[in-house]
CSV table of C-alpha atoms in Angstrom, one decimal:
chain,number,residue,atom,x,y,z
A,1168,UNK,CA,199.3,9.6,8.4
A,1169,UNK,CA,201.9,11.1,6.4
A,1170,UNK,CA,204.2,8.1,6.9
A,1171,UNK,CA,201.3,5.5,5.8
A,1172,UNK,CA,200.4,7.3,3.0
A,1173,UNK,CA,204.1,7.4,1.3
A,1174,UNK,CA,204.0,3.3,1.3
A,1175,UNK,CA,201.5,0.9,0.7
A,1176,UNK,CA,199.8,-0.6,4.1
A,1177,UNK,CA,201.2,-3.5,5.7
A,1178,UNK,CA,197.9,-5.5,5.8
A,1179,UNK,CA,197.6,-8.7,7.9
A,1180,UNK,CA,195.5,-11.6,8.0
A,1181,UNK,CA,194.9,-13.4,11.4
A,1182,UNK,CA,192.8,-17.0,10.9
A,1183,UNK,CA,191.7,-18.9,14.1
A,1184,UNK,CA,191.1,-22.4,14.3
A,1185,UNK,CA,187.9,-24.6,14.5
A,1186,UNK,CA,187.5,-28.0,12.9
A,1187,UNK,CA,186.0,-28.7,9.3
A,1188,UNK,CA,183.3,-26.0,10.3
A,1189,UNK,CA,186.0,-23.4,10.7
A,1190,UNK,CA,187.8,-23.8,7.5
A,1191,UNK,CA,184.5,-23.9,5.5
A,1192,UNK,CA,183.0,-20.8,7.5
A,1193,UNK,CA,186.4,-18.7,6.6
A,1194,UNK,CA,186.3,-19.8,3.1
A,1195,UNK,CA,183.0,-18.6,2.6
A,1196,UNK,CA,183.6,-15.4,4.3
A,1197,UNK,CA,186.9,-14.7,2.2
A,1198,UNK,CA,185.3,-15.2,-0.8
A,1199,UNK,CA,182.7,-12.7,0.1
A,1200,UNK,CA,185.1,-10.3,1.0
A,1201,UNK,CA,187.1,-10.9,-1.6
A,1202,UNK,CA,184.9,-9.8,-4.2
A,1203,UNK,CA,183.0,-7.0,-2.0
A,1204,UNK,CA,186.6,-5.0,-1.0
A,1205,UNK,CA,188.1,-3.3,-3.7
A,1206,UNK,CA,192.2,-2.3,-3.0
A,1207,UNK,CA,192.6,-5.8,-1.1
A,1208,UNK,CA,194.2,-8.6,-2.6
A,1209,UNK,CA,194.2,-11.6,0.1
A,1210,UNK,CA,196.9,-13.7,-2.0
A,1211,UNK,CA,199.5,-10.2,-1.7
A,1212,UNK,CA,199.1,-9.9,2.0
A,1213,UNK,CA,202.3,-9.0,4.5
A,1214,UNK,CA,201.5,-11.2,6.6
A,1215,UNK,CA,199.2,-14.6,7.5
A,1216,UNK,CA,198.9,-16.0,10.5
A,1217,UNK,CA,197.3,-19.1,10.6
A,1218,UNK,CA,196.3,-21.7,13.7
A,1219,UNK,CA,194.8,-25.1,13.6
A,1220,UNK,CA,192.2,-25.0,10.6
A,1221,UNK,CA,193.0,-21.9,9.9
A,1222,UNK,CA,196.7,-22.7,9.2
A,1223,UNK,CA,195.4,-24.6,6.2
A,1224,UNK,CA,193.6,-21.5,4.8
A,1225,UNK,CA,196.6,-19.0,5.5
A,1226,UNK,CA,199.0,-21.5,3.8
A,1227,UNK,CA,197.0,-21.6,0.6
A,1228,UNK,CA,196.3,-18.0,0.3
A,1229,UNK,CA,200.2,-17.2,1.1
A,1230,UNK,CA,200.9,-19.5,-1.8
A,1231,UNK,CA,199.4,-17.3,-4.1
A,1232,UNK,CA,195.6,-19.2,-3.9
A,1233,UNK,CA,192.9,-17.3,-4.2
A,1234,UNK,CA,190.1,-17.7,-2.0
A,1235,UNK,CA,187.7,-19.1,-4.7
A,1236,UNK,CA,190.6,-21.3,-5.5
A,1237,UNK,CA,190.5,-23.0,-2.2
A,1238,UNK,CA,186.6,-23.1,-2.4
A,1239,UNK,CA,187.3,-25.1,-5.5
A,1240,UNK,CA,189.8,-27.1,-3.6
A,1241,UNK,CA,188.3,-27.6,-0.3
A,1242,UNK,CA,184.2,-27.3,-0.6
A,1243,UNK,CA,183.7,-28.1,-4.3
A,1244,UNK,CA,183.6,-31.6,-5.9
A,1245,UNK,CA,187.0,-32.3,-4.4
A,1246,UNK,CA,187.1,-36.0,-5.3
A,1247,UNK,CA,186.9,-34.9,-8.8
A,1248,UNK,CA,189.9,-32.5,-8.9
A,1249,UNK,CA,193.3,-33.0,-9.2
A,1250,UNK,CA,193.9,-30.4,-6.5
A,1251,UNK,CA,191.7,-31.3,-3.8
A,1252,UNK,CA,192.0,-31.8,-0.1
A,1253,UNK,CA,189.5,-34.7,1.2
A,1254,UNK,CA,188.4,-34.3,5.0
A,1255,UNK,CA,188.1,-37.7,4.9
A,1256,UNK,CA,192.0,-38.2,4.8
A,1257,UNK,CA,191.5,-37.3,9.0
A,1258,UNK,CA,189.5,-39.8,9.4
A,1259,UNK,CA,191.8,-42.9,8.9
A,1260,UNK,CA,193.1,-44.4,12.7
A,1261,UNK,CA,196.1,-43.8,13.6
A,1262,UNK,CA,197.2,-47.6,13.0
A,1263,UNK,CA,201.0,-46.3,13.4
A,1264,UNK,CA,200.4,-45.2,17.2
A,1265,UNK,CA,198.2,-48.0,18.0
A,1266,UNK,CA,200.6,-50.3,17.1
A,1267,UNK,CA,203.5,-48.1,19.3
A,1268,UNK,CA,201.0,-48.3,22.2
A,1269,UNK,CA,200.6,-52.0,21.9
A,1270,UNK,CA,204.3,-53.1,21.9
A,1271,UNK,CA,204.4,-51.5,25.5
A,1272,UNK,CA,201.5,-52.8,26.9
A,1273,UNK,CA,202.6,-56.7,27.9
A,1274,UNK,CA,205.2,-54.6,30.0
A,1275,UNK,CA,203.0,-52.5,31.4
A,1276,UNK,CA,200.9,-55.2,32.4
A,1277,UNK,CA,203.4,-57.2,34.2
A,1278,UNK,CA,204.6,-54.1,35.7
A,1279,UNK,CA,200.9,-53.2,36.8
A,1280,UNK,CA,200.1,-56.6,38.5
A,1281,UNK,CA,203.8,-56.6,40.1
A,1282,UNK,CA,202.8,-53.4,41.6
A,1283,UNK,CA,199.2,-55.0,42.4
A,1284,UNK,CA,200.6,-57.6,44.1
A,1285,UNK,CA,204.0,-58.1,45.7
A,1286,UNK,CA,204.2,-54.2,45.5
A,1287,UNK,CA,200.9,-53.6,47.5
A,1288,UNK,CA,200.4,-50.4,45.4
A,1289,UNK,CA,196.7,-48.7,45.3
A,1290,UNK,CA,194.3,-49.7,42.5
A,1291,UNK,CA,194.6,-45.8,41.5
A,1292,UNK,CA,198.6,-46.1,40.4
A,1293,UNK,CA,198.3,-49.7,38.8
A,1294,UNK,CA,195.5,-47.9,36.6
A,1295,UNK,CA,197.9,-44.6,36.1
A,1296,UNK,CA,200.6,-46.9,34.9
A,1297,UNK,CA,198.5,-48.9,32.2
A,1298,UNK,CA,196.9,-45.6,30.9
A,1299,UNK,CA,200.6,-45.2,29.4
A,1300,UNK,CA,199.3,-47.8,26.7
A,1301,UNK,CA,196.2,-45.6,25.4
A,1302,UNK,CA,196.9,-43.9,22.2
A,1303,UNK,CA,197.4,-40.2,22.0
A,1304,UNK,CA,195.4,-39.7,19.0
A,1305,UNK,CA,192.1,-42.1,17.5
A,1306,UNK,CA,193.1,-40.8,13.7
A,1307,UNK,CA,196.1,-40.0,11.7
A,1308,UNK,CA,196.7,-37.0,10.5
A,1309,UNK,CA,199.8,-38.0,8.2
A,1310,UNK,CA,197.9,-37.3,4.9
A,1311,UNK,CA,197.9,-33.2,5.8
A,1312,UNK,CA,201.5,-33.4,5.5
A,1313,UNK,CA,201.6,-35.7,2.6
A,1314,UNK,CA,198.9,-34.0,0.2
A,1315,UNK,CA,199.8,-30.6,1.2
A,1316,UNK,CA,203.5,-30.9,0.6
A,1317,UNK,CA,202.3,-32.2,-3.3
A,1318,UNK,CA,199.7,-29.4,-3.4
A,1319,UNK,CA,202.7,-27.0,-2.8
A,1320,UNK,CA,205.1,-28.5,-4.9
A,1321,UNK,CA,203.5,-27.5,-7.9
A,1322,UNK,CA,204.9,-24.7,-10.1
A,1323,UNK,CA,204.5,-20.9,-8.9
A,1324,UNK,CA,204.0,-22.8,-4.7
A,1325,UNK,CA,206.5,-23.7,-2.2
A,1326,UNK,CA,206.8,-25.8,0.9
A,1327,UNK,CA,209.3,-23.8,1.9
A,1328,UNK,CA,208.8,-20.8,4.2
A,1329,UNK,CA,211.6,-19.0,3.2
A,1330,UNK,CA,210.7,-19.0,-0.2
A,1331,UNK,CA,207.1,-17.1,0.1
A,1332,UNK,CA,206.6,-13.6,-1.1
A,1333,UNK,CA,204.8,-12.9,2.3
A,1334,UNK,CA,205.4,-13.6,5.8
A,1335,UNK,CA,203.5,-16.8,7.0
A,1336,UNK,CA,203.2,-17.9,10.6
A,1337,UNK,CA,201.5,-21.5,11.6
A,1338,UNK,CA,201.3,-21.6,15.1
A,1339,UNK,CA,201.6,-25.1,17.1
A,1340,UNK,CA,202.0,-25.6,20.9
A,1341,UNK,CA,204.9,-27.2,22.0
A,1342,UNK,CA,203.6,-30.2,23.9
A,1343,UNK,CA,206.4,-30.5,26.4
A,1344,UNK,CA,206.9,-26.9,27.5
A,1345,UNK,CA,203.3,-25.5,26.7
A,1346,UNK,CA,204.9,-22.6,25.0
A,1347,UNK,CA,203.6,-21.6,21.8
A,1348,UNK,CA,205.9,-22.4,18.3
A,1349,UNK,CA,205.8,-19.9,15.7
A,1350,UNK,CA,206.6,-21.8,12.4
A,1351,UNK,CA,207.9,-19.5,9.7
A,1352,UNK,CA,209.4,-17.2,12.1
A,1353,UNK,CA,213.4,-16.7,12.5
A,1354,UNK,CA,214.6,-20.0,13.9
A,1355,UNK,CA,211.3,-22.0,12.7
A,1356,UNK,CA,211.3,-21.5,9.3
A,1357,UNK,CA,213.3,-24.8,8.1
A,1358,UNK,CA,210.3,-26.9,8.8
A,1359,UNK,CA,208.2,-27.9,5.9
A,1360,UNK,CA,204.9,-26.0,5.7
A,1361,UNK,CA,203.0,-28.8,5.4
A,1362,UNK,CA,204.2,-30.4,8.6
A,1363,UNK,CA,203.8,-27.1,10.3
A,1364,UNK,CA,199.7,-26.9,9.5
A,1365,UNK,CA,199.9,-31.1,10.2
A,1366,UNK,CA,201.4,-29.8,13.9
A,1367,UNK,CA,198.8,-26.9,14.6
A,1368,UNK,CA,196.2,-28.5,14.1
A,1369,UNK,CA,196.8,-31.7,15.5
A,1370,UNK,CA,193.9,-31.6,18.1
A,1371,UNK,CA,194.7,-33.7,21.4
A,1372,UNK,CA,193.1,-36.8,21.9
A,1373,UNK,CA,192.1,-36.6,18.2
A,1374,UNK,CA,195.3,-36.7,16.7
A,1375,UNK,CA,198.6,-37.7,17.6
A,1376,UNK,CA,201.3,-35.1,18.7
A,1377,UNK,CA,203.7,-34.3,15.4
A,1378,UNK,CA,207.5,-34.8,16.1
A,1379,UNK,CA,209.5,-32.1,15.0
A,1380,UNK,CA,213.3,-31.9,15.7
A,1381,UNK,CA,213.3,-34.1,18.5
A,1382,UNK,CA,210.1,-32.2,19.9
A,1383,UNK,CA,206.2,-33.2,20.2
A,1384,UNK,CA,203.5,-30.3,19.1
A,1385,UNK,CA,199.8,-30.3,18.9
A,1386,UNK,CA,197.2,-27.6,18.2
A,1387,UNK,CA,198.4,-23.8,18.2
A,1388,UNK,CA,194.8,-23.0,20.0
A,1389,UNK,CA,196.0,-24.4,23.4
A,1390,UNK,CA,197.7,-21.1,24.1
A,1391,UNK,CA,196.1,-18.2,22.2
A,1392,UNK,CA,192.8,-18.1,19.7
A,1393,UNK,CA,194.1,-15.5,17.3
A,1394,UNK,CA,198.1,-15.4,17.8
A,1395,UNK,CA,197.7,-12.4,16.1
A,1396,UNK,CA,200.5,-10.1,18.1
A,1397,UNK,CA,203.1,-12.3,15.5
A,1398,UNK,CA,202.0,-10.2,13.2
A,1399,UNK,CA,201.0,-7.1,15.3
A,1400,UNK,CA,204.6,-6.8,16.3
A,1401,UNK,CA,206.0,-5.9,12.9
A,1402,UNK,CA,204.2,-2.7,12.5
A,1403,UNK,CA,201.0,-3.8,10.9
A,1404,UNK,CA,198.5,-0.8,9.7
A,1405,UNK,CA,195.3,-3.2,9.6
A,1406,UNK,CA,194.5,-6.6,10.8
A,1407,UNK,CA,191.8,-8.8,9.6
A,1408,UNK,CA,191.0,-11.6,12.0
A,1409,UNK,CA,188.4,-14.2,11.1
A,1410,UNK,CA,186.9,-16.5,13.9
A,1411,UNK,CA,184.7,-18.8,13.1
A,1412,UNK,CA,183.5,-20.6,16.6
A,1413,UNK,CA,181.3,-18.3,18.7
A,1414,UNK,CA,179.2,-19.0,21.6
A,1415,UNK,CA,175.3,-19.7,20.2
A,1416,UNK,CA,172.8,-17.2,22.3
A,1417,UNK,CA,169.4,-19.4,21.9
A,1418,UNK,CA,168.0,-16.5,24.0
A,1419,UNK,CA,167.7,-14.0,21.2
A,1420,UNK,CA,163.8,-13.4,20.6
A,1421,UNK,CA,163.7,-14.3,16.8
A,1422,UNK,CA,165.8,-17.2,17.5
A,1423,UNK,CA,163.4,-19.9,18.3
A,1424,UNK,CA,161.2,-19.0,15.1
A,1425,UNK,CA,164.2,-19.2,12.8
A,1426,UNK,CA,165.2,-22.6,13.8
A,1427,UNK,CA,161.3,-24.0,13.6
A,1428,UNK,CA,161.7,-22.6,10.1
A,1429,UNK,CA,164.8,-23.1,8.5
A,1430,UNK,CA,166.4,-26.6,10.5
A,1431,UNK,CA,165.4,-30.5,10.2
A,1432,UNK,CA,162.9,-32.0,12.1
A,1433,UNK,CA,165.8,-33.6,14.7
A,1434,UNK,CA,167.3,-30.5,15.0
A,1435,UNK,CA,164.0,-28.8,16.0
A,1436,UNK,CA,163.4,-30.9,18.7
A,1437,UNK,CA,166.4,-29.2,20.5
A,1438,UNK,CA,164.9,-25.8,21.5
A,1439,UNK,CA,167.4,-25.1,24.5
A,1440,UNK,CA,171.1,-26.5,24.7
A,1441,UNK,CA,170.6,-28.4,27.6
A,1442,UNK,CA,168.3,-30.4,25.5
A,1443,UNK,CA,170.8,-31.3,23.2
A,1444,UNK,CA,172.8,-33.6,25.5
A,1445,UNK,CA,176.2,-33.9,26.2
A,1446,UNK,CA,177.9,-33.1,22.8
A,1447,UNK,CA,175.4,-29.7,22.8
A,1448,UNK,CA,176.8,-28.7,26.3
A,1449,UNK,CA,180.6,-29.4,25.3
A,1450,UNK,CA,180.4,-27.5,22.1
A,1451,UNK,CA,179.1,-24.6,23.8
A,1452,UNK,CA,181.5,-24.4,27.0
A,1453,UNK,CA,184.3,-25.0,24.4
A,1454,UNK,CA,183.4,-22.0,22.0
A,1455,UNK,CA,182.3,-19.7,24.8
A,1456,UNK,CA,186.0,-20.2,26.5
A,1457,UNK,CA,187.6,-20.0,23.2
A,1458,UNK,CA,185.6,-17.0,22.6
A,1459,UNK,CA,185.8,-15.4,26.1
A,1460,UNK,CA,189.5,-15.8,25.8
A,1461,UNK,CA,189.4,-14.0,21.9
A,1462,UNK,CA,187.7,-10.8,23.4
A,1463,UNK,CA,190.2,-10.5,25.9
A,1464,UNK,CA,193.2,-10.9,23.3
A,1465,UNK,CA,191.2,-8.1,21.3
A,1466,UNK,CA,190.9,-5.8,24.1
A,1467,UNK,CA,194.9,-6.2,24.5
A,1468,UNK,CA,195.4,-5.6,20.8
A,1469,UNK,CA,193.6,-2.5,20.4
A,1470,UNK,CA,195.3,-1.1,23.6
A,1471,UNK,CA,199.0,-2.3,23.1
A,1472,UNK,CA,198.9,-1.6,19.2
A,1473,UNK,CA,196.6,1.8,18.7
A,1474,UNK,CA,198.2,2.7,15.8
A,1475,UNK,CA,196.7,-0.6,14.0
A,1476,UNK,CA,193.2,-0.8,12.6
A,1477,UNK,CA,192.0,-4.1,13.6
A,1478,UNK,CA,188.8,-5.6,11.8
A,1479,UNK,CA,187.2,-9.2,13.7
A,1480,UNK,CA,184.8,-10.9,11.4
A,1481,UNK,CA,182.9,-13.7,13.0
A,1482,UNK,CA,179.2,-15.4,12.7
A,1483,UNK,CA,176.4,-14.0,14.3
A,1484,UNK,CA,175.7,-15.7,17.6
A,1485,UNK,CA,172.2,-15.8,17.0
A,1486,UNK,CA,172.8,-18.0,13.9
A,1487,UNK,CA,171.4,-22.1,15.0
A,1488,UNK,CA,172.6,-23.2,11.7
A,1489,UNK,CA,176.6,-23.1,11.9
A,1490,UNK,CA,176.0,-24.4,15.1
A,1491,UNK,CA,174.1,-27.4,14.8
A,1492,UNK,CA,176.0,-28.2,11.5
A,1493,UNK,CA,177.0,-31.5,10.6
A,1494,UNK,CA,180.5,-31.0,9.8
A,1495,UNK,CA,181.0,-34.6,9.0
A,1496,UNK,CA,178.0,-34.7,5.6
A,1497,UNK,CA,180.1,-33.8,3.0
A,1498,UNK,CA,177.0,-32.5,1.3
A,1499,UNK,CA,176.6,-29.9,3.5
A,1500,UNK,CA,180.0,-28.3,2.8
A,1501,UNK,CA,178.8,-26.5,-0.1
A,1502,UNK,CA,175.4,-25.5,1.7
A,1503,UNK,CA,177.5,-24.0,4.8
A,1504,UNK,CA,180.0,-22.4,2.5
A,1505,UNK,CA,177.2,-20.6,0.5
A,1506,UNK,CA,175.5,-19.6,4.4
A,1507,UNK,CA,178.8,-18.4,5.6
A,1508,UNK,CA,179.7,-16.4,2.3
A,1509,UNK,CA,176.0,-14.7,2.5
A,1510,UNK,CA,176.4,-14.1,6.3
A,1511,UNK,CA,179.8,-12.4,6.0
A,1512,UNK,CA,178.0,-10.1,2.9
A,1513,UNK,CA,175.1,-9.3,4.8
A,1514,UNK,CA,177.6,-8.4,8.0
A,1515,UNK,CA,179.4,-6.1,5.7
A,1516,UNK,CA,175.9,-4.2,4.5
A,1517,UNK,CA,174.9,-4.0,8.3
A,1518,UNK,CA,178.4,-2.5,9.0
A,1519,UNK,CA,179.4,-0.7,5.8
A,1520,UNK,CA,179.0,2.9,7.6
A,1521,UNK,CA,181.6,2.2,10.5
A,1522,UNK,CA,184.0,0.1,7.9
A,1523,UNK,CA,184.0,2.4,5.1
A,1524,UNK,CA,186.2,5.0,6.7
A,1525,UNK,CA,188.5,2.4,8.4
A,1526,UNK,CA,189.2,0.7,5.2
A,1527,UNK,CA,189.3,3.6,3.2
A,1528,UNK,CA,192.5,4.6,5.3
A,1529,UNK,CA,194.5,1.8,3.6
A,1530,UNK,CA,193.1,2.4,0.0
A,1531,UNK,CA,190.2,-0.4,0.5
A,1532,UNK,CA,186.7,0.8,-0.8
A,1533,UNK,CA,183.7,-1.6,-0.6
A,1534,UNK,CA,182.2,-2.3,-3.6
A,1535,UNK,CA,178.1,-1.4,-3.0
A,1536,UNK,CA,177.6,-2.9,-6.4
A,1537,UNK,CA,179.0,-6.5,-5.9
A,1538,UNK,CA,177.7,-6.3,-2.3
A,1539,UNK,CA,174.1,-5.4,-3.1
A,1540,UNK,CA,174.0,-7.8,-5.9
A,1541,UNK,CA,171.0,-10.4,-5.2
A,1542,UNK,CA,172.2,-13.0,-7.6
A,1543,UNK,CA,175.4,-13.6,-6.4
A,1544,UNK,CA,176.6,-17.1,-4.9
A,1545,UNK,CA,179.0,-18.6,-4.0
A,1546,UNK,CA,178.3,-22.4,-4.9
A,1547,UNK,CA,174.6,-23.0,-5.5
A,1548,UNK,CA,172.0,-20.6,-7.0
A,1549,UNK,CA,169.2,-20.4,-4.4
A,1550,UNK,CA,166.8,-23.4,-3.9
A,1551,UNK,CA,163.3,-23.3,-5.1
A,1552,UNK,CA,161.3,-23.8,-1.7
A,1553,UNK,CA,159.1,-26.6,-2.7
A,1554,UNK,CA,159.0,-30.0,-2.0
A,1555,UNK,CA,160.1,-31.3,-4.8
A,1556,UNK,CA,163.3,-29.1,-4.2
A,1557,UNK,CA,164.3,-29.7,-0.7
A,1558,UNK,CA,163.8,-33.4,-1.6
A,1559,UNK,CA,166.2,-33.4,-4.6
A,1560,UNK,CA,168.7,-31.1,-2.4
A,1561,UNK,CA,168.4,-34.1,0.1
A,1562,UNK,CA,168.7,-36.6,-2.8
A,1563,UNK,CA,171.9,-34.8,-3.9
A,1564,UNK,CA,173.7,-34.8,-0.1
A,1565,UNK,CA,173.0,-38.1,0.1
A,1566,UNK,CA,174.6,-39.3,-3.1
A,1567,UNK,CA,177.6,-36.9,-2.4
A,1568,UNK,CA,177.9,-38.7,1.0
A,1569,UNK,CA,177.8,-42.2,-0.5
A,1570,UNK,CA,180.4,-41.1,-2.8
A,1571,UNK,CA,182.6,-40.4,-0.7
A,1572,UNK,CA,182.5,-43.1,1.6
A,1573,UNK,CA,183.1,-45.3,-1.0
A,1574,UNK,CA,186.1,-43.2,-1.8
A,1575,UNK,CA,187.3,-43.2,1.7
A,1576,UNK,CA,186.9,-47.4,1.7
A,1577,UNK,CA,188.8,-47.8,-1.6
A,1578,UNK,CA,191.8,-45.8,-0.3
A,1579,UNK,CA,191.4,-47.8,3.3
A,1580,UNK,CA,191.2,-51.0,1.6
A,1581,UNK,CA,192.8,-50.6,-2.1
A,1582,UNK,CA,192.7,-54.9,-2.9
A,1583,UNK,CA,189.3,-54.6,-2.0
A,1584,UNK,CA,188.4,-52.0,-4.4
């Protein structure tokens, strides 16, 4: 303890992935933490570790962008701001990948026919050979690199790991070796931050692998959920971990009542996971696998790094709102970010006794006045519980979605705009 008192504590932040919903949750949670914890500046931490969607947030924080600034860029009126990152950019078809695979198709077809007829090979081998013509990703993520490079080229920011004031590690997975690639670490810091974010978030099947230095990289979550050991190995005093994906516990007694009261008519027709069909089953399976791996990792961290205080922040397992959220609705971004913000505030209130001592050891104190202020909101005031209020809110969502659809089409077909 005497050693810690002679210097500023080393505080690190590890952000897991989770797609658009994960980024929305992490921004809302970080905004709540930022205003509720005195003595903690999220733009001046010792080390940031980001995986997949968490890489977007980590790179922004390391570039001196506050949680509120990230909220303005990702959540609030993104298309109307000079600094914005539009999820619609991630929905553009991977035309380049389609073209590369299409060039291969004639030769593969001839080879397959030869194997099937003259070669007398089984049909399974023929199909396997034709499978090489399938694209490795449906959507292009090139805009991630392009747009983040522009964002980080502004005054006071950098797209170079080596010029940051804090450590930043963005983890991807080497497709050929299956090993983790800690971009930003020694030997990996020559890669532009924007390119590392693109590689770390390249979910296989959805986006093509990203080529860097003659190797191909995909989503960093394939190996681990958090990769927090990258920071823990440096002797961190306090590690804050944010994980947006948790399995949904539909068996809790009050969950059914909450779902009936809070969700839409369509969602109310899904009282059990299985009733949601294949998407719901796959989502629950994926979440359970990711979270079980996280739980194992957290136990190992506590055992291997006993001198580090570790705090994990994640959604309530019984919260149906985040589980059933439509992440492709731009109008819902504000609602979900607000929900994550308020849920994190509630978590801090419920855990403040246990958290206070742990945080105080590192000069951080809970701001009870801010935490208990019912008038605090992230991006929207509470909507009046009336039919007119709900109708207006729904209309705003539809208009917002329509606006983004028009903007997206203009980007894809500029000549028709």
